[in-house]
PDB file of C-alpha atoms in Angstrom:
ATOM      1  CA  MET A 216    -104.842   8.067   9.896  1.00  0.00           C
ATOM      2  CA  GLU A 217    -104.999   8.274  13.611  1.00  0.00           C
ATOM      3  CA  LEU A 218    -101.292   8.578  13.957  1.00  0.00           C
ATOM      4  CA  LEU A 219    -101.244  11.537  11.236  1.00  0.00           C
ATOM      5  CA  THR A 220    -104.089  13.236  13.027  1.00  0.00           C
ATOM      6  CA  SER A 221    -102.427  12.871  16.553  1.00  0.00           C
ATOM      7  CA  SER A 222     -99.145  14.099  15.102  1.00  0.00           C
ATOM      8  CA  THR A 223    -100.875  17.165  13.610  1.00  0.00           C
ATOM      9  CA  PHE A 224    -102.572  18.033  16.825  1.00  0.00           C
ATOM     10  CA  LEU A 225     -99.285  17.463  18.652  1.00  0.00           C
ATOM     11  CA  LEU A 226     -97.736  20.141  16.344  1.00  0.00           C
ATOM     12  CA  LEU A 227    -100.621  22.245  16.948  1.00  0.00           C
ATOM     13  CA  SER A 228    -100.459  22.146  20.807  1.00  0.00           C
ATOM     14  CA  ILE A 229     -96.759  23.211  20.430  1.00  0.00           C
ATOM     15  CA  ILE A 230     -97.721  26.275  18.548  1.00  0.00           C
ATOM     16  CA  ILE A 231    -100.476  27.038  21.065  1.00  0.00           C
ATOM     17  CA  LEU A 232     -97.988  26.610  23.883  1.00  0.00           C
ATOM     18  CA  PHE A 233     -95.712  29.046  22.106  1.00  0.00           C
ATOM     19  CA  ILE A 234     -98.335  31.726  21.758  1.00  0.00           C
ATOM     20  CA  GLY A 235     -99.474  31.162  25.559  1.00  0.00           C
ATOM     21  CA  GLY A 236     -95.933  31.315  26.994  1.00  0.00           C
ATOM     22  CA  TRP A 237     -94.851  34.163  24.816  1.00  0.00           C
ATOM     23  CA  THR A 238     -98.189  36.053  25.708  1.00  0.00           C
ATOM     24  CA  ILE A 239     -97.451  35.488  29.446  1.00  0.00           C
ATOM     25  CA  ILE A 240     -93.809  36.509  29.156  1.00  0.00           C
ATOM     26  CA  GLN A 241     -94.770  39.924  27.484  1.00  0.00           C
ATOM     27  CA  GLY A 242     -97.590  40.524  29.813  1.00  0.00           C
ATOM     28  CA  SER A 243     -95.466  39.626  32.849  1.00  0.00           C
ATOM     29  CA  VAL A 244     -92.757  41.993  31.626  1.00  0.00           C
ATOM     30  CA  ILE A 245     -95.234  44.928  31.169  1.00  0.00           C
ATOM     31  CA  LEU A 246     -96.743  44.292  34.238  1.00  0.00           C
ATOM     32  CA  ALA A 247     -93.376  44.532  35.999  1.00  0.00           C
ATOM     33  CA  LYS A 248     -92.561  47.638  34.268  1.00  0.00           C
ATOM     34  CA  LEU A 249     -95.819  49.314  35.299  1.00  0.00           C
ATOM     35  CA  THR A 250     -94.985  48.270  39.061  1.00  0.00           C
ATOM     36  CA  ASN A 251     -91.452  49.486  38.620  1.00  0.00           C
ATOM     37  CA  VAL A 252     -89.987  46.209  39.725  1.00  0.00           C
ATOM     38  CA  ASN A 253     -86.162  45.595  39.494  1.00  0.00           C
ATOM     39  CA  LYS A 254     -85.096  43.965  36.119  1.00  0.00           C
ATOM     40  CA  ALA A 255     -83.048  41.394  37.780  1.00  0.00           C
ATOM     41  CA  ILE A 256     -86.065  40.197  39.898  1.00  0.00           C
ATOM     42  CA  ILE A 257     -88.105  40.062  36.754  1.00  0.00           C
ATOM     43  CA  GLY A 258     -85.626  37.699  34.936  1.00  0.00           C
ATOM     44  CA  PHE A 259     -85.148  35.332  37.845  1.00  0.00           C
ATOM     45  CA  THR A 260     -88.641  35.320  38.883  1.00  0.00           C
ATOM     46  CA  ILE A 261     -91.631  36.527  36.638  1.00  0.00           C
ATOM     47  CA  ILE A 262     -90.027  35.540  33.365  1.00  0.00           C
ATOM     48  CA  SER A 263     -88.624  32.302  34.707  1.00  0.00           C
ATOM     49  CA  LEU A 264     -92.062  31.285  36.216  1.00  0.00           C
ATOM     50  CA  ALA A 265     -93.696  32.498  33.034  1.00  0.00           C
ATOM     51  CA  THR A 266     -91.465  30.115  30.899  1.00  0.00           C
ATOM     52  CA  SER A 267     -91.819  27.333  33.093  1.00  0.00           C
ATOM     53  CA  LEU A 268     -95.631  27.576  33.015  1.00  0.00           C
ATOM     54  CA  PRO A 269     -96.103  25.151  29.917  1.00  0.00           C
ATOM     55  CA  GLU A 270     -94.141  22.540  31.995  1.00  0.00           C
ATOM     56  CA  LEU A 271     -96.317  22.956  34.895  1.00  0.00           C
ATOM     57  CA  PHE A 272     -99.564  22.559  33.018  1.00  0.00           C
ATOM     58  CA  VAL A 273     -98.257  19.503  31.221  1.00  0.00           C
ATOM     59  CA  SER A 274     -96.919  17.901  34.387  1.00  0.00           C
ATOM     60  CA  VAL A 275    -100.085  18.456  36.367  1.00  0.00           C
ATOM     61  CA  LYS A 276    -102.183  17.246  33.627  1.00  0.00           C
ATOM     62  CA  ALA A 277    -100.119  14.066  33.280  1.00  0.00           C
ATOM     63  CA  ALA A 278    -100.040  13.612  36.989  1.00  0.00           C
ATOM     64  CA  LEU A 279    -103.671  13.989  37.249  1.00  0.00           C
ATOM     65  CA  ILE A 280    -104.321  11.078  34.686  1.00  0.00           C
ATOM     66  CA  ASN A 281    -101.668   8.819  36.449  1.00  0.00           C
ATOM     67  CA  SER A 282     -99.032   9.453  33.862  1.00  0.00           C
ATOM     68  CA  ASN A 283     -96.586   9.829  36.546  1.00  0.00           C
ATOM     69  CA  ASP A 284     -93.476   9.007  34.623  1.00  0.00           C
ATOM     70  CA  PHE A 285     -94.513  11.370  31.907  1.00  0.00           C
ATOM     71  CA  ALA A 286     -94.865  14.246  34.361  1.00  0.00           C
ATOM     72  CA  ILE A 287     -91.262  13.690  35.894  1.00  0.00           C
ATOM     73  CA  ALA A 288     -89.736  12.887  32.610  1.00  0.00           C
ATOM     74  CA  ASN A 289     -91.199  16.185  31.085  1.00  0.00           C
ATOM     75  CA  VAL A 290     -89.550  18.325  33.757  1.00  0.00           C
ATOM     76  CA  ILE A 291     -86.083  16.374  33.437  1.00  0.00           C
ATOM     77  CA  GLY A 292     -86.142  16.657  29.724  1.00  0.00           C
ATOM     78  CA  SER A 293     -87.064  20.219  29.685  1.00  0.00           C
ATOM     79  CA  ASN A 294     -84.051  20.879  32.150  1.00  0.00           C
ATOM     80  CA  ILE A 295     -81.764  18.923  29.800  1.00  0.00           C
ATOM     81  CA  CYS A 296     -83.098  20.887  26.932  1.00  0.00           C
ATOM     82  CA  ASN A 297     -82.630  24.182  28.653  1.00  0.00           C
ATOM     83  CA  ILE A 298     -79.063  23.559  29.621  1.00  0.00           C
ATOM     84  CA  SER A 299     -77.635  21.633  26.657  1.00  0.00           C
ATOM     85  CA  LEU A 300     -79.890  22.603  23.523  1.00  0.00           C
ATOM     86  CA  ILE A 301     -80.717  26.179  24.300  1.00  0.00           C
ATOM     87  CA  LEU A 302     -77.623  27.343  26.269  1.00  0.00           C
ATOM     88  CA  GLY A 303     -75.463  25.381  23.873  1.00  0.00           C
ATOM     89  CA  PHE A 304     -77.148  27.065  20.920  1.00  0.00           C
ATOM     90  CA  SER A 305     -76.898  30.454  22.491  1.00  0.00           C
ATOM     91  CA  ALA A 306     -73.023  29.950  23.074  1.00  0.00           C
ATOM     92  CA  LEU A 307     -72.510  29.026  19.521  1.00  0.00           C
ATOM     93  CA  THR A 308     -74.125  32.201  18.501  1.00  0.00           C
ATOM     94  CA  HIS A 309     -72.174  34.446  21.029  1.00  0.00           C
ATOM     95  CA  PRO A 310     -69.979  33.903  24.007  1.00  0.00           C
ATOM     96  CA  LEU A 311     -72.153  34.133  27.365  1.00  0.00           C
ATOM     97  CA  TYR A 312     -70.911  35.479  30.561  1.00  0.00           C
ATOM     98  CA  THR A 313     -72.091  35.458  34.082  1.00  0.00           C
ATOM     99  CA  LYS A 314     -72.814  38.280  36.530  1.00  0.00           C
ATOM    100  CA  LYS A 315     -72.580  38.380  40.207  1.00  0.00           C
ATOM    101  CA  ILE A 316     -76.069  37.603  40.864  1.00  0.00           C
ATOM    102  CA  GLU A 317     -76.025  34.644  38.361  1.00  0.00           C
ATOM    103  CA  ARG A 318     -73.012  33.279  40.164  1.00  0.00           C
ATOM    104  CA  GLN A 319     -75.039  33.604  43.442  1.00  0.00           C
ATOM    105  CA  LEU A 320     -77.798  31.714  41.937  1.00  0.00           C
ATOM    106  CA  LEU A 321     -75.575  28.719  40.725  1.00  0.00           C
ATOM    107  CA  PRO A 322     -75.495  26.954  44.082  1.00  0.00           C
ATOM    108  CA  PHE A 323     -79.439  26.866  44.101  1.00  0.00           C
ATOM    109  CA  PHE A 324     -79.488  25.742  40.446  1.00  0.00           C
ATOM    110  CA  ILE A 325     -77.235  22.714  41.589  1.00  0.00           C
ATOM    111  CA  ILE A 326     -79.169  22.026  44.887  1.00  0.00           C
ATOM    112  CA  SER A 327     -82.567  22.136  43.221  1.00  0.00           C
ATOM    113  CA  THR A 328     -81.059  19.643  40.592  1.00  0.00           C
ATOM    114  CA  PHE A 329     -79.499  17.340  43.310  1.00  0.00           C
ATOM    115  CA  ILE A 330     -82.619  17.260  45.524  1.00  0.00           C
ATOM    116  CA  LEU A 331     -84.617  15.742  42.629  1.00  0.00           C
ATOM    117  CA  VAL A 332     -82.155  13.165  42.071  1.00  0.00           C
ATOM    118  CA  LEU A 333     -81.961  12.381  45.550  1.00  0.00           C
ATOM    119  CA  ILE A 334     -85.777  11.993  45.787  1.00  0.00           C
ATOM    120  CA  ILE A 335     -85.722   9.643  42.803  1.00  0.00           C
ATOM    121  CA  TYR A 336     -83.007   7.552  44.248  1.00  0.00           C
ATOM    122  CA  GLN A 337     -84.550   7.157  47.795  1.00  0.00           C
ATOM    123  CA  ASN A 338     -88.355   7.418  47.266  1.00  0.00           C
ATOM    124  CA  LYS A 339     -91.078   5.856  45.054  1.00  0.00           C
ATOM    125  CA  ILE A 340     -93.208   8.982  45.329  1.00  0.00           C
ATOM    126  CA  ILE A 341     -93.220  12.717  45.415  1.00  0.00           C
ATOM    127  CA  GLY A 342     -95.941  13.337  47.827  1.00  0.00           C
ATOM    128  CA  ILE A 343     -96.735  16.131  50.356  1.00  0.00           C
ATOM    129  CA  THR A 344     -93.496  16.101  52.381  1.00  0.00           C
ATOM    130  CA  GLU A 345     -91.278  16.180  49.206  1.00  0.00           C
ATOM    131  CA  SER A 346     -93.452  18.782  47.524  1.00  0.00           C
ATOM    132  CA  LEU A 347     -93.687  21.063  50.704  1.00  0.00           C
ATOM    133  CA  LEU A 348     -89.558  20.841  50.879  1.00  0.00           C
ATOM    134  CA  MET A 349     -89.347  21.821  47.286  1.00  0.00           C
ATOM    135  CA  LEU A 350     -91.699  25.009  47.653  1.00  0.00           C
ATOM    136  CA  THR A 351     -90.159  26.036  50.833  1.00  0.00           C
ATOM    137  CA  ILE A 352     -86.661  26.077  49.199  1.00  0.00           C
ATOM    138  CA  LEU A 353     -88.159  27.836  46.059  1.00  0.00           C
ATOM    139  CA  VAL A 354     -89.662  30.514  48.398  1.00  0.00           C
ATOM    140  CA  ILE A 355     -86.165  31.044  50.303  1.00  0.00           C
ATOM    141  CA  ILE A 356     -84.379  31.328  46.913  1.00  0.00           C
ATOM    142  CA  ASN A 357     -86.857  34.021  45.706  1.00  0.00           C
ATOM    143  CA  PHE A 358     -86.506  35.868  48.982  1.00  0.00           C
ATOM    144  CA  ILE A 359     -82.641  35.873  48.669  1.00  0.00           C
ATOM    145  CA  VAL A 360     -82.906  37.145  44.965  1.00  0.00           C
ATOM    146  CA  PHE A 361     -85.266  39.924  45.993  1.00  0.00           C
ATOM    147  CA  PHE A 362     -83.403  40.992  48.993  1.00  0.00           C
ATOM    148  CA  GLU A 363     -79.939  41.203  46.964  1.00  0.00           C
ATOM    149  CA  GLN A 364     -81.738  43.216  44.193  1.00  0.00           C
ATOM    150  CA  LYS A 365     -84.185  45.281  45.921  1.00  0.00           C
ATOM    151  CA  ASP A 366     -81.822  48.280  46.221  1.00  0.00           C
ATOM    152  CA  ARG A 367     -80.377  48.037  42.805  1.00  0.00           C
ATOM    153  CA  SER A 368     -81.351  50.066  39.750  1.00  0.00           C
ATOM    154  CA  LYS A 369     -85.074  49.818  38.485  1.00  0.00           C
ATOM    155  CA  ILE A 370     -86.166  48.789  34.882  1.00  0.00           C
ATOM    156  CA  ASN A 371     -84.845  50.789  32.065  1.00  0.00           C
ATOM    157  CA  ASN A 372     -87.701  51.620  30.115  1.00  0.00           C
ATOM    158  CA  VAL A 373     -87.007  52.164  26.390  1.00  0.00           C
ATOM    159  CA  ASN A 374     -90.050  54.203  25.917  1.00  0.00           C
ATOM    160  CA  ASN A 375     -93.171  55.083  27.532  1.00  0.00           C
ATOM    161  CA  GLU A 376     -95.315  52.782  25.655  1.00  0.00           C
ATOM    162  CA  ASN A 377     -95.755  49.065  26.608  1.00  0.00           C
ATOM    163  CA  ILE A 378     -96.421  47.346  23.330  1.00  0.00           C
ATOM    164  CA  ILE A 379     -97.490  43.645  23.001  1.00  0.00           C
ATOM    165  CA  ILE A 380     -97.591  41.942  19.497  1.00  0.00           C
ATOM    166  CA  PHE A 381    -100.624  39.830  19.587  1.00  0.00           C
ATOM    167  CA  PHE A 382    -101.460  37.988  16.138  1.00  0.00           C
ATOM    168  CA  LYS A 383     -99.316  40.534  14.421  1.00  0.00           C
ATOM    169  CA  LYS A 384    -101.380  43.297  15.981  1.00  0.00           C
ATOM    170  CA  LYS A 385     -99.797  46.003  18.156  1.00  0.00           C
ATOM    171  CA  VAL A 386    -101.574  46.502  21.298  1.00  0.00           C
ATOM    172  CA  ASN A 387    -100.618  49.265  23.874  1.00  0.00           C
ATOM    173  CA  ILE A 388    -101.117  47.972  27.509  1.00  0.00           C
ATOM    174  CA  ASN A 389    -101.169  51.140  29.654  1.00  0.00           C
ATOM    175  CA  SER A 390    -102.612  49.593  32.869  1.00  0.00           C
ATOM    176  CA  LYS A 391    -102.004  46.843  35.384  1.00  0.00           C
ATOM    177  CA  ILE A 392    -105.463  45.489  34.509  1.00  0.00           C
ATOM    178  CA  LYS A 393    -104.787  45.122  30.972  1.00  0.00           C
ATOM    179  CA  ALA A 394    -101.449  43.547  31.689  1.00  0.00           C
ATOM    180  CA  ILE A 395    -103.042  41.166  34.062  1.00  0.00           C
ATOM    181  CA  PHE A 396    -105.628  40.395  31.230  1.00  0.00           C
ATOM    182  CA  ILE A 397    -102.973  39.637  28.744  1.00  0.00           C
ATOM    183  CA  ILE A 398    -101.295  37.166  31.344  1.00  0.00           C
ATOM    184  CA  ILE A 399    -104.880  35.467  31.892  1.00  0.00           C
ATOM    185  CA  ILE A 400    -105.227  35.013  27.905  1.00  0.00           C
ATOM    186  CA  GLY A 401    -101.731  33.495  27.811  1.00  0.00           C
ATOM    187  CA  GLY A 402    -102.820  31.083  30.682  1.00  0.00           C
ATOM    188  CA  LEU A 403    -105.701  29.927  28.954  1.00  0.00           C
ATOM    189  CA  PHE A 404    -103.871  29.220  25.719  1.00  0.00           C
ATOM    190  CA  LEU A 405    -101.117  27.178  28.011  1.00  0.00           C
ATOM    191  CA  HIS A 406    -104.074  25.177  29.632  1.00  0.00           C
ATOM    192  CA  PHE A 407    -105.574  24.242  26.195  1.00  0.00           C
ATOM    193  CA  GLY A 408    -102.306  23.643  24.604  1.00  0.00           C
ATOM    194  CA  SER A 409    -101.103  21.406  27.465  1.00  0.00           C
ATOM    195  CA  ASN A 410    -104.223  19.451  27.415  1.00  0.00           C
ATOM    196  CA  LEU A 411    -103.768  18.812  23.679  1.00  0.00           C
ATOM    197  CA  LEU A 412    -100.115  17.870  23.914  1.00  0.00           C
ATOM    198  CA  VAL A 413    -100.401  15.417  26.633  1.00  0.00           C
ATOM    199  CA  ASP A 414    -103.296  13.530  25.275  1.00  0.00           C
ATOM    200  CA  ASN A 415    -101.855  13.183  21.697  1.00  0.00           C
ATOM    201  CA  ALA A 416     -98.263  12.552  22.943  1.00  0.00           C
ATOM    202  CA  ILE A 417     -99.471   9.672  24.927  1.00  0.00           C
ATOM    203  CA  PHE A 418    -101.556   8.309  22.158  1.00  0.00           C
ATOM    204  CA  ILE A 419     -98.587   8.549  20.056  1.00  0.00           C
ATOM    205  CA  ALA A 420     -96.460   6.686  22.334  1.00  0.00           C
ATOM    206  CA  GLU A 421     -98.924   3.907  22.772  1.00  0.00           C
ATOM    207  CA  PHE A 422     -99.560   3.524  19.028  1.00  0.00           C
ATOM    208  CA  LEU A 423     -95.682   3.308  18.221  1.00  0.00           C
ATOM    209  CA  GLY A 424     -95.107   1.100  21.303  1.00  0.00           C
ATOM    210  CA  VAL A 425     -92.662   3.694  22.838  1.00  0.00           C
ATOM    211  CA  GLU A 426     -92.435   4.578  26.461  1.00  0.00           C
ATOM    212  CA  GLU A 427     -94.275   7.633  27.592  1.00  0.00           C
ATOM    213  CA  ARG A 428     -91.083   8.632  29.470  1.00  0.00           C
ATOM    214  CA  VAL A 429     -89.092   8.549  25.986  1.00  0.00           C
ATOM    215  CA  ILE A 430     -91.823  10.943  24.337  1.00  0.00           C
ATOM    216  CA  ALA A 431     -92.002  13.087  27.451  1.00  0.00           C
ATOM    217  CA  ILE A 432     -88.253  13.574  27.763  1.00  0.00           C
ATOM    218  CA  SER A 433     -87.749  14.268  23.866  1.00  0.00           C
ATOM    219  CA  PHE A 434     -90.597  15.712  21.969  1.00  0.00           C
ATOM    220  CA  VAL A 435     -92.809  17.020  24.889  1.00  0.00           C
ATOM    221  CA  ALA A 436     -89.724  18.356  26.655  1.00  0.00           C
ATOM    222  CA  ILE A 437     -88.712  20.396  23.543  1.00  0.00           C
ATOM    223  CA  GLY A 438     -92.319  21.529  22.981  1.00  0.00           C
ATOM    224  CA  THR A 439     -92.586  23.004  26.698  1.00  0.00           C
ATOM    225  CA  SER A 440     -89.216  24.497  26.493  1.00  0.00           C
ATOM    226  CA  ILE A 441     -90.336  26.644  23.478  1.00  0.00           C
ATOM    227  CA  PRO A 442     -90.949  29.688  25.440  1.00  0.00           C
ATOM    228  CA  GLU A 443     -87.272  29.481  26.791  1.00  0.00           C
ATOM    229  CA  LEU A 444     -86.153  29.109  23.235  1.00  0.00           C
ATOM    230  CA  ALA A 445     -88.118  32.045  22.136  1.00  0.00           C
ATOM    231  CA  THR A 446     -86.993  34.220  24.876  1.00  0.00           C
ATOM    232  CA  THR A 447     -83.151  33.166  24.007  1.00  0.00           C
ATOM    233  CA  VAL A 448     -83.934  33.961  20.248  1.00  0.00           C
ATOM    234  CA  ILE A 449     -85.344  37.509  21.172  1.00  0.00           C
ATOM    235  CA  ALA A 450     -82.575  38.082  23.593  1.00  0.00           C
ATOM    236  CA  ILE A 451     -79.786  37.163  20.783  1.00  0.00           C
ATOM    237  CA  SER A 452     -81.584  39.125  18.369  1.00  0.00           C
ATOM    238  CA  LYS A 453     -81.692  42.369  20.797  1.00  0.00           C
ATOM    239  CA  LYS A 454     -77.989  41.603  21.836  1.00  0.00           C
ATOM    240  CA  GLU A 455     -79.247  41.132  25.356  1.00  0.00           C
ATOM    241  CA  PHE A 456     -76.980  38.168  26.099  1.00  0.00           C
ATOM    242  CA  GLU A 457     -76.783  38.609  29.706  1.00  0.00           C
ATOM    243  CA  LEU A 458     -80.506  37.768  30.189  1.00  0.00           C
ATOM    244  CA  ILE A 459     -80.097  34.263  28.557  1.00  0.00           C
ATOM    245  CA  ILE A 460     -78.213  32.662  31.462  1.00  0.00           C
ATOM    246  CA  GLY A 461     -80.572  34.041  34.037  1.00  0.00           C
ATOM    247  CA  ASN A 462     -83.791  32.671  32.304  1.00  0.00           C
ATOM    248  CA  ILE A 463     -82.118  29.453  31.853  1.00  0.00           C
ATOM    249  CA  LEU A 464     -81.079  29.047  35.561  1.00  0.00           C
ATOM    250  CA  GLY A 465     -84.303  30.602  36.935  1.00  0.00           C
ATOM    251  CA  SER A 466     -86.462  28.231  34.602  1.00  0.00           C
ATOM    252  CA  ASN A 467     -84.504  25.012  35.780  1.00  0.00           C
ATOM    253  CA  ILE A 468     -84.902  25.997  39.204  1.00  0.00           C
ATOM    254  CA  PHE A 469     -88.714  26.828  38.859  1.00  0.00           C
ATOM    255  CA  ASN A 470     -89.244  23.518  36.731  1.00  0.00           C
ATOM    256  CA  ILE A 471     -87.958  21.391  39.596  1.00  0.00           C
ATOM    257  CA  LEU A 472     -89.092  23.066  42.839  1.00  0.00           C
ATOM    258  CA  ALA A 473     -92.246  24.916  41.394  1.00  0.00           C
ATOM    259  CA  ILE A 474     -93.594  22.274  38.969  1.00  0.00           C
ATOM    260  CA  LEU A 475     -93.060  19.146  40.698  1.00  0.00           C
ATOM    261  CA  GLY A 476     -93.651  20.739  44.153  1.00  0.00           C
ATOM    262  CA  VAL A 477     -97.207  21.846  43.014  1.00  0.00           C
ATOM    263  CA  SER A 478     -97.889  18.666  40.984  1.00  0.00           C
ATOM    264  CA  GLY A 479     -97.002  16.606  44.184  1.00  0.00           C
ATOM    265  CA  LEU A 480     -99.357  18.709  46.338  1.00  0.00           C
ATOM    266  CA  ILE A 481    -102.254  18.214  43.900  1.00  0.00           C
ATOM    267  CA  THR A 482    -101.796  14.619  43.462  1.00  0.00           C
ATOM    268  CA  GLU A 483     -99.309  11.988  44.643  1.00  0.00           C
ATOM    269  CA  ILE A 484     -96.581  11.410  42.019  1.00  0.00           C
ATOM    270  CA  LYS A 485     -95.570   7.625  41.833  1.00  0.00           C
ATOM    271  CA  ILE A 486     -92.262   7.092  40.330  1.00  0.00           C
ATOM    272  CA  GLU A 487     -92.797   3.880  38.365  1.00  0.00           C
ATOM    273  CA  ASN A 488     -89.942   3.247  35.985  1.00  0.00           C
ATOM    274  CA  ARG A 489     -87.446   4.446  38.414  1.00  0.00           C
ATOM    275  CA  SER A 490     -84.270   2.955  36.928  1.00  0.00           C
ATOM    276  CA  SER A 491     -84.746   4.693  33.541  1.00  0.00           C
ATOM    277  CA  ILE A 492     -85.781   8.095  35.282  1.00  0.00           C
ATOM    278  CA  LEU A 493     -82.868   7.821  37.549  1.00  0.00           C
ATOM    279  CA  ILE A 494     -80.716   7.794  34.628  1.00  0.00           C
ATOM    280  CA  ASP A 495     -82.336  10.711  32.923  1.00  0.00           C
ATOM    281  CA  ALA A 496     -82.017  12.654  36.377  1.00  0.00           C
ATOM    282  CA  ILE A 497     -78.166  11.679  36.839  1.00  0.00           C
ATOM    283  CA  PHE A 498     -77.600  12.887  33.234  1.00  0.00           C
ATOM    284  CA  MET A 499     -79.364  16.052  34.038  1.00  0.00           C
ATOM    285  CA  LEU A 500     -77.208  16.606  37.327  1.00  0.00           C
ATOM    286  CA  SER A 501     -74.057  15.755  35.444  1.00  0.00           C
ATOM    287  CA  ILE A 502     -74.695  18.411  32.577  1.00  0.00           C
ATOM    288  CA  SER A 503     -75.712  20.941  35.344  1.00  0.00           C
ATOM    289  CA  LEU A 504     -72.486  20.242  37.435  1.00  0.00           C
ATOM    290  CA  PHE A 505     -70.375  20.817  34.228  1.00  0.00           C
ATOM    291  CA  ILE A 506     -72.149  24.321  33.828  1.00  0.00           C
ATOM    292  CA  TYR A 507     -71.628  25.135  37.408  1.00  0.00           C
ATOM    293  CA  PHE A 508     -67.909  24.469  37.274  1.00  0.00           C
ATOM    294  CA  ILE A 509     -67.548  26.201  34.051  1.00  0.00           C
ATOM    295  CA  PHE A 510     -69.494  29.272  35.312  1.00  0.00           C
ATOM    296  CA  LYS A 511     -67.803  29.100  38.932  1.00  0.00           C
ATOM    297  CA  TYR A 512     -64.105  28.533  38.056  1.00  0.00           C
ATOM    298  CA  SER A 513     -63.394  29.488  34.676  1.00  0.00           C
ATOM    299  CA  GLN A 514     -61.208  32.734  34.474  1.00  0.00           C
ATOM    300  CA  LYS A 515     -63.968  34.587  32.158  1.00  0.00           C
ATOM    301  CA  LYS A 516     -66.870  32.890  34.044  1.00  0.00           C
ATOM    302  CA  GLY A 517     -68.523  32.238  30.768  1.00  0.00           C
ATOM    303  CA  ILE A 518     -68.980  29.794  27.870  1.00  0.00           C
ATOM    304  CA  GLY A 519     -67.671  30.155  24.530  1.00  0.00           C
ATOM    305  CA  ARG A 520     -68.343  28.362  21.211  1.00  0.00           C
ATOM    306  CA  ILE A 521     -66.276  25.440  22.157  1.00  0.00           C
ATOM    307  CA  ILE A 522     -68.359  24.439  25.357  1.00  0.00           C
ATOM    308  CA  GLY A 523     -71.483  25.588  23.362  1.00  0.00           C
ATOM    309  CA  PHE A 524     -70.734  22.791  20.774  1.00  0.00           C
ATOM    310  CA  ILE A 525     -70.198  20.236  23.598  1.00  0.00           C
ATOM    311  CA  LEU A 526     -73.447  21.074  25.087  1.00  0.00           C
ATOM    312  CA  PHE A 527     -75.343  20.845  21.987  1.00  0.00           C
ATOM    313  CA  ALA A 528     -73.613  17.629  20.855  1.00  0.00           C
ATOM    314  CA  SER A 529     -74.477  16.144  24.308  1.00  0.00           C
ATOM    315  CA  TYR A 530     -77.986  16.721  23.856  1.00  0.00           C
ATOM    316  CA  ILE A 531     -78.158  15.288  20.345  1.00  0.00           C
ATOM    317  CA  SER A 532     -76.183  12.192  21.694  1.00  0.00           C
ATOM    318  CA  TYR A 533     -78.509  11.838  24.919  1.00  0.00           C
ATOM    319  CA  ILE A 534     -81.678  11.862  22.793  1.00  0.00           C
ATOM    320  CA  ILE A 535     -80.084   9.178  20.446  1.00  0.00           C
ATOM    321  CA  PHE A 536     -79.263   7.169  23.613  1.00  0.00           C
ATOM    322  CA  VAL A 537     -82.629   7.374  24.911  1.00  0.00           C
ATOM    323  CA  PHE A 538     -84.432   6.283  21.657  1.00  0.00           C
ATOM    324  CA  LYS A 539     -82.138   3.465  21.577  1.00  0.00           C
TER     325      LYS A 539
END
């Protein structure tokens, strides 16, 4: 009975995270429109950060209750899910191609991934030094993105109304204060949903005798990646395929540098089950390098359905490997 109750709450927490994450995404986009911020900057900063907030809330919560492997595995699992499952699914739906700014971000995408692998390999903790390094690199990346894009075209507003769908009701957001209020509401949903998710995921892991890392890198990672999935589905439905790659790259960078950086500043994260976590991190790096070389050196600088199938199949295979 307790297992059924926790499973129900786990599912409920994922729904709450979806509501919170998507509310923040919509609020962020509207705020950016009202402040006339460049569209590219929105994709790589505001939206990427917004879609990474569930991972932030979950990892900080896990670190504060000393579930350190849970905190790190959640980030690694989310990145693997973003690259393999979401990007693979997107490529199966429609070929994806990179633009100049996305190819410029690829090195930072690899650097951030490599830094995490190196920290796990060499250290037993993510403390203040490691956190400050991550956050410093994140600031540099955002500065470069802003500098590169500041002179480019502004957001192309389809209409003068900024509408957000909230519980099936259309709400017109016509001021910055209202947009900020919507973002705060989304944050409250994320806070409540992350607490519910972590508590019940840990209980289920203990009840079934499964490592917290396994639960975190699979079910929890998929749950916290729902905003990225929602953004991708919306982008596909609107045929805005160019937004998908930028969101995935940006989210993965934020997941590592911002989430673990902030978590490590709040409380020291001890890497307990380092051998297993390192295997997960190496797989994340391998799939990231695969994407890097495909985007960087392919003639079309994009991925089609064959690559999409490989990515999708690699995710399924890895999840099976983790549970075995």
